[in-house]
Every structure is written in C-alpha cells, then in structure tokens.
Coordinates of C-alpha atoms in Angstrom, one line a residue:
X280 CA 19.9 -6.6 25.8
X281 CA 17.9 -3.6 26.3
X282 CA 13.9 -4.2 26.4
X283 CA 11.8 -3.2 23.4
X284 CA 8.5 -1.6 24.2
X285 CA 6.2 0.1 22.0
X286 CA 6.3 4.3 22.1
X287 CA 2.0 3.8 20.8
X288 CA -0.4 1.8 19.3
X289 CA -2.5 2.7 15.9
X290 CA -6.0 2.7 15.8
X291 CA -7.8 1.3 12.6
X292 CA -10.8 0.1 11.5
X293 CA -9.8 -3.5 11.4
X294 CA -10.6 -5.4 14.5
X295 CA -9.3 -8.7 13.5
X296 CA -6.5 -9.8 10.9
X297 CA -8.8 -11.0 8.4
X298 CA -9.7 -8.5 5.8
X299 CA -6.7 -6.7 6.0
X300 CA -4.7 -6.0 2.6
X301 CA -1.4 -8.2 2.9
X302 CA 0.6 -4.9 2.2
X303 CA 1.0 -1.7 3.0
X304 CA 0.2 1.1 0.4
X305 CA -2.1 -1.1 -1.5
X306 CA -5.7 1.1 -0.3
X307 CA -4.6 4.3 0.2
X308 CA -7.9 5.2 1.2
X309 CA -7.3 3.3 4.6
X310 CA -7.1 5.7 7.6
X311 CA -5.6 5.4 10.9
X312 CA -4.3 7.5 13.8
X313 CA -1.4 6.8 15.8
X314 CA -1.6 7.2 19.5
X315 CA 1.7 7.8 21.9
X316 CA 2.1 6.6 24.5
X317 CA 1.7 8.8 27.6
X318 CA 5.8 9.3 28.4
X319 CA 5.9 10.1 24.1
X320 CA 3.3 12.4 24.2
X321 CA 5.7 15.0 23.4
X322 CA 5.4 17.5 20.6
X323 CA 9.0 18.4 20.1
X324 CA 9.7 14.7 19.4
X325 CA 7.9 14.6 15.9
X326 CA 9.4 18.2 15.1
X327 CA 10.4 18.0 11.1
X328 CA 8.5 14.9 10.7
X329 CA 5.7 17.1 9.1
X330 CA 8.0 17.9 6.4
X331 CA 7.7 14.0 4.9
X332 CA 4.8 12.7 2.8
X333 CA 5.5 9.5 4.1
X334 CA 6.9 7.6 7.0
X335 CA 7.9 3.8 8.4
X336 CA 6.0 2.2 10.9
X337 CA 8.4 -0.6 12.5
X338 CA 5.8 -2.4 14.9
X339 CA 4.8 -5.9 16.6
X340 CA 2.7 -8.4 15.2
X341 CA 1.4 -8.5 18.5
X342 CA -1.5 -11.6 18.0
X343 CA 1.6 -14.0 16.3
X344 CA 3.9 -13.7 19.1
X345 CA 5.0 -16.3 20.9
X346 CA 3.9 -18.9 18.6
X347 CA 6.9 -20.0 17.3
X348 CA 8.4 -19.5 14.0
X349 CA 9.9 -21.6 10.9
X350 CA 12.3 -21.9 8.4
X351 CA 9.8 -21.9 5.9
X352 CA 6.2 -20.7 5.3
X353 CA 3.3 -21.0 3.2
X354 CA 2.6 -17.2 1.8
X355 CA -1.0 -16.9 0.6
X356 CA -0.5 -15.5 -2.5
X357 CA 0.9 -18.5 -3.9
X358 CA -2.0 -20.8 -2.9
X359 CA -0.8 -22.0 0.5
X360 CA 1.1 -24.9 -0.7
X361 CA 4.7 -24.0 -1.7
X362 CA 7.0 -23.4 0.5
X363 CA 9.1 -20.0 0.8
X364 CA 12.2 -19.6 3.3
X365 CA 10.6 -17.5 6.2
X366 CA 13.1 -14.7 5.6
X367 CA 12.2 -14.1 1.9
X368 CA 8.6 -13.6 2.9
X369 CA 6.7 -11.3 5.3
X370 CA 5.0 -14.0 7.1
X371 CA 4.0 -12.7 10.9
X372 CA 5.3 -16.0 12.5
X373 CA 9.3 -14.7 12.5
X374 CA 11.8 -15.8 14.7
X375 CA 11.0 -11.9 16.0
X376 CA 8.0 -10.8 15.5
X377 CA 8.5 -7.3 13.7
X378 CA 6.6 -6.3 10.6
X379 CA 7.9 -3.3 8.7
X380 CA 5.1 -0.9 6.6
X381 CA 5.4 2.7 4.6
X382 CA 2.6 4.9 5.0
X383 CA 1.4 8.1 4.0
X384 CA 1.3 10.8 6.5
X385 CA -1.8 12.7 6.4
X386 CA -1.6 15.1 8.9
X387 CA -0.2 15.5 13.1
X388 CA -2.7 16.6 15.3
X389 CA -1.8 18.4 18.4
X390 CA -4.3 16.7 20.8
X391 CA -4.6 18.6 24.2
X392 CA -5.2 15.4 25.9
X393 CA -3.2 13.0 23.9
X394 CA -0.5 15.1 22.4
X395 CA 0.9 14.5 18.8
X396 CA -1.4 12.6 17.0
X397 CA 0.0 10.7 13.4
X398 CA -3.0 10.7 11.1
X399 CA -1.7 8.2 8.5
X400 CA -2.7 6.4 4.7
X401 CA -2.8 2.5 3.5
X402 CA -1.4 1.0 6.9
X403 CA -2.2 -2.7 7.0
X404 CA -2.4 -3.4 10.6
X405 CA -4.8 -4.4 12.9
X406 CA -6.8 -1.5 15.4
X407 CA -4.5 -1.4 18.6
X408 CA -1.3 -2.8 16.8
X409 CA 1.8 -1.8 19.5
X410 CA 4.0 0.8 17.4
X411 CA 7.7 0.3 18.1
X412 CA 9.3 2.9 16.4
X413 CA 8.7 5.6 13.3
X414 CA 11.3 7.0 11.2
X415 CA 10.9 8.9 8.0
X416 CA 10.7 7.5 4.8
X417 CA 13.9 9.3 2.1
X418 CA 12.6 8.8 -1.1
X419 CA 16.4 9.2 -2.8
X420 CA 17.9 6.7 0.3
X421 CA 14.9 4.6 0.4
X422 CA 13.4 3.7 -3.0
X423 CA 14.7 1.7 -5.4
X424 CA 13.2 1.4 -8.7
X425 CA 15.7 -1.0 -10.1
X426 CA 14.5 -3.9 -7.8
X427 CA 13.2 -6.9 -8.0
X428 CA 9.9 -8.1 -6.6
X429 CA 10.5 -11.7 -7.1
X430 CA 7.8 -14.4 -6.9
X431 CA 5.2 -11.3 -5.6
X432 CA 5.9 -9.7 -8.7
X433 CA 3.3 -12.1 -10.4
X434 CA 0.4 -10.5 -8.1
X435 CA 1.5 -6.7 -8.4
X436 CA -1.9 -5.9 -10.2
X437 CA -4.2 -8.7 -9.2
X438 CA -7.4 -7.5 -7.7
X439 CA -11.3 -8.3 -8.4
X440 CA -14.1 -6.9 -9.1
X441 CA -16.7 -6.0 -6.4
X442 CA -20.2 -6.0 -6.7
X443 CA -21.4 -3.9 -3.2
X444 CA -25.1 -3.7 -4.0
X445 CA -26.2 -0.4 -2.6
X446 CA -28.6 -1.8 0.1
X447 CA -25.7 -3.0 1.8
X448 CA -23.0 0.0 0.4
X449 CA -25.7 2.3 2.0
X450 CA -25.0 1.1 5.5
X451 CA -21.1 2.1 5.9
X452 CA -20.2 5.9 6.2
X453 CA -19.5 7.7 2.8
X454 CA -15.7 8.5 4.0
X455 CA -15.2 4.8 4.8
X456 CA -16.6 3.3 1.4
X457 CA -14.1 3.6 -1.2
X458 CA -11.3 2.0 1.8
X459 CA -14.1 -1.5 2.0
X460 CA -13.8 -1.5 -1.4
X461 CA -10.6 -1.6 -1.8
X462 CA -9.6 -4.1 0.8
X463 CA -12.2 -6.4 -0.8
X464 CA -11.0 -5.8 -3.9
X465 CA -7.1 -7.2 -2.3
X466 CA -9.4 -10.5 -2.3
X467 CA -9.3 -11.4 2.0
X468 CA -9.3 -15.5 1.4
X469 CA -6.6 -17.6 2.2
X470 CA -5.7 -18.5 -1.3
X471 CA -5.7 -21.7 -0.6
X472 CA -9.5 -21.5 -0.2
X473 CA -11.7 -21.4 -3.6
X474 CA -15.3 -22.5 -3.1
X475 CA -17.9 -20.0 -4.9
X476 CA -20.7 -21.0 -2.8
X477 CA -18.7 -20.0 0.8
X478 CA -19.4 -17.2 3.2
X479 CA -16.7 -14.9 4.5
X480 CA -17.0 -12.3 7.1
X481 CA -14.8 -9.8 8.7
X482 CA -15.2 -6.7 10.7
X483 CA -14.7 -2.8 9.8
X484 CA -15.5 0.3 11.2
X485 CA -18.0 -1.7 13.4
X486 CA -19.6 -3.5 10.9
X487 CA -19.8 -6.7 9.8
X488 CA -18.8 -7.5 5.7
X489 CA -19.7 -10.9 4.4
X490 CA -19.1 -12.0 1.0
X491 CA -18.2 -15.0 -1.7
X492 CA -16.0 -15.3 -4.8
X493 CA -17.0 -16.6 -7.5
X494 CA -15.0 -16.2 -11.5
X495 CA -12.9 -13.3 -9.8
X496 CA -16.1 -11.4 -8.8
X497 CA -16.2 -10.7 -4.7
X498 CA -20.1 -10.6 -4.2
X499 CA -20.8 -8.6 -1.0
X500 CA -24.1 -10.8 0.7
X501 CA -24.7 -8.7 4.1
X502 CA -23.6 -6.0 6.0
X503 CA -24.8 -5.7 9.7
X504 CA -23.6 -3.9 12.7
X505 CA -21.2 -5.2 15.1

C-alpha cells in the first residue's frame, strides 16, 4: 500500500483541541492559511481552484492517532453517555484517523517564499493540522438538500449567548473578535460536564479565554496573554 503523507499543514488560531467548533462551517468568521509543503509549492498545481467558493480539506487528526479506535463512541453532543457506532459519528479516534471538512476559500496567495498559499473560512482544525489532500467542493455533485442529519439534527441551531464584557473583548484584535465569539457561542464543554460555578480555558490567537456556563449564558471571566 502506497504511504500517505500530508502535501501541508494549516495554520489557525487554535493551539489545542479544546475550543474548537465540532464542525466545519459553523463560524465562518474563522481564518486559516494553508501551507504546502516544500515539493507542493507549486503554482500550477492549484490552477482552477480559484474558480470555487469552497473546497474539501481531507486531513489527519494528527493528536488521536495511534490511540486506538472503537466500535462505538460517546459523541458530546448527546451528553457523553449514549453510545453511537464509531462510523455514524465523526469521532477523531477511527480505525484511520482521517477527518473530512468544507471550507470556504477566501483567497490563494502567491507567496515568493512559500508558493501558493490557501487562505480559507470556518475550518475546525487545530494550528499545524497535517493536510492530506484538497479537492474542490461541486455544489450540484456534492450537496444534497434532501438528507438527513439524524440524531445531530436536534443541535443544528443550538448555540448560547455570550456575555464578553469589553475589558476583556478589548484585549483580542478587532479582526479576530467576532470568530471568539462565535466558537464560544458553539459552547466548548464536554457536554457531559454542567457545573455553573466551573472555569474553562482555552487558547486563541495567543491568548488565553476562560469562561463558565451558567442557564445557557457563556460568561467570559479573563482574558490574558499566552
């Protein structure tokens, strides 16, 4: 069998798992850029991609590897006590360890040093995540308005309401608020986990978000520099 390797890795402001909306698409306002690898860093292979609002990112959850896999999983969403088969979920502890997500493509960048550059929308991976392969994304081949969502159907518009006193909004670039918001707004806690008076923390853009839930209301406490 010929050896998979990834062609680049994406840069985002995420610098661990936690925070990170569970989907793809769901914060549009999240940016990232996706760097080739130096034998990729070929212009002529992303000729025509420019021509596609949006594009598949087939990568490697790279921090679940190798630790195993099983029939059946817990997903978050449904409080981290049923059980789902592993294959009708998109758990990142898979017999293979590939996650599939559609993004919107922003822009290409022809970088002098680094070649073509993807600029990219609403990815939910983690800064440095190894990119296996792109393809475009055919809206008459690939969408399919008739499905069904199943049992994440139930959670299509869940969300909460933020309250990001200014003190604290102040402190994270303008470009980079309205993307925070959103992913706290996705609700980051293991659903399992409902205790109004706890802390939660997670890293972006170099800083340091911590919160609590309480009544569907994410309170952000603190934000400091990394």
């Amino acid at each position: 069998m010929r050896q998979v390797k990834p062609i680049g890795y994406i840069r985002t402001d995420f610098s661990t798992k936690f925070g990170i909306p569970r989907q793809s698409g769901l914060v549009k306002e999240l940016e990232g850029r996706i760097i080739f690898e130096p034998e990729f860093r070929i212009m002529e292979a992303v000729r025509g991609l420019e021509e596609f609002s949006h594009i598949w990112l087939i990568w490697e959850f790279s921090h679940s590897a190798g630790q195993g896999w099983s029939p059946t999983v817990r997903p978050p969403r449904l409080g981290g006590n049923k059980r789902m088969g592993v294959f009708a979920t998109r758990s990142p502890f898979r017999p293979n360890p590939i996650g599939l997500s559609c993004v919107e493509l922003k822009a290409i960048e022809a970088d002098p040093h680094l070649g073509p550059v993807l600029h990219v929308l609403g990815a939910d991976l983690m800064d440095h995540t190894p990119i296996l392969d792109i393809k475009p994304y055919i809206p008459h081949a690939d969408s399919c308005p008739e499905a069904e969502g199943g049992f994440s159907a139930a959670f299509r518009d869940y969300g909460l309401e933020v309250v990001f006193p200014e003190k604290w909004l102040g402190l994270i670039p303008a470009e980079k608020q309205a993307a925070l918001i959103g992913a706290l707004r996705q609700d980051p806690r293991p659903s399992y986990q409902n205790d109004p008076d706890r802390i939660y923390g997670f890293e972006f853009a170099g800083f340091e978000v911590r919160f609590r839930v309480a009544d569907l209301r994410l309170i952000v406490c603190e934000v400091a520099p990394v």
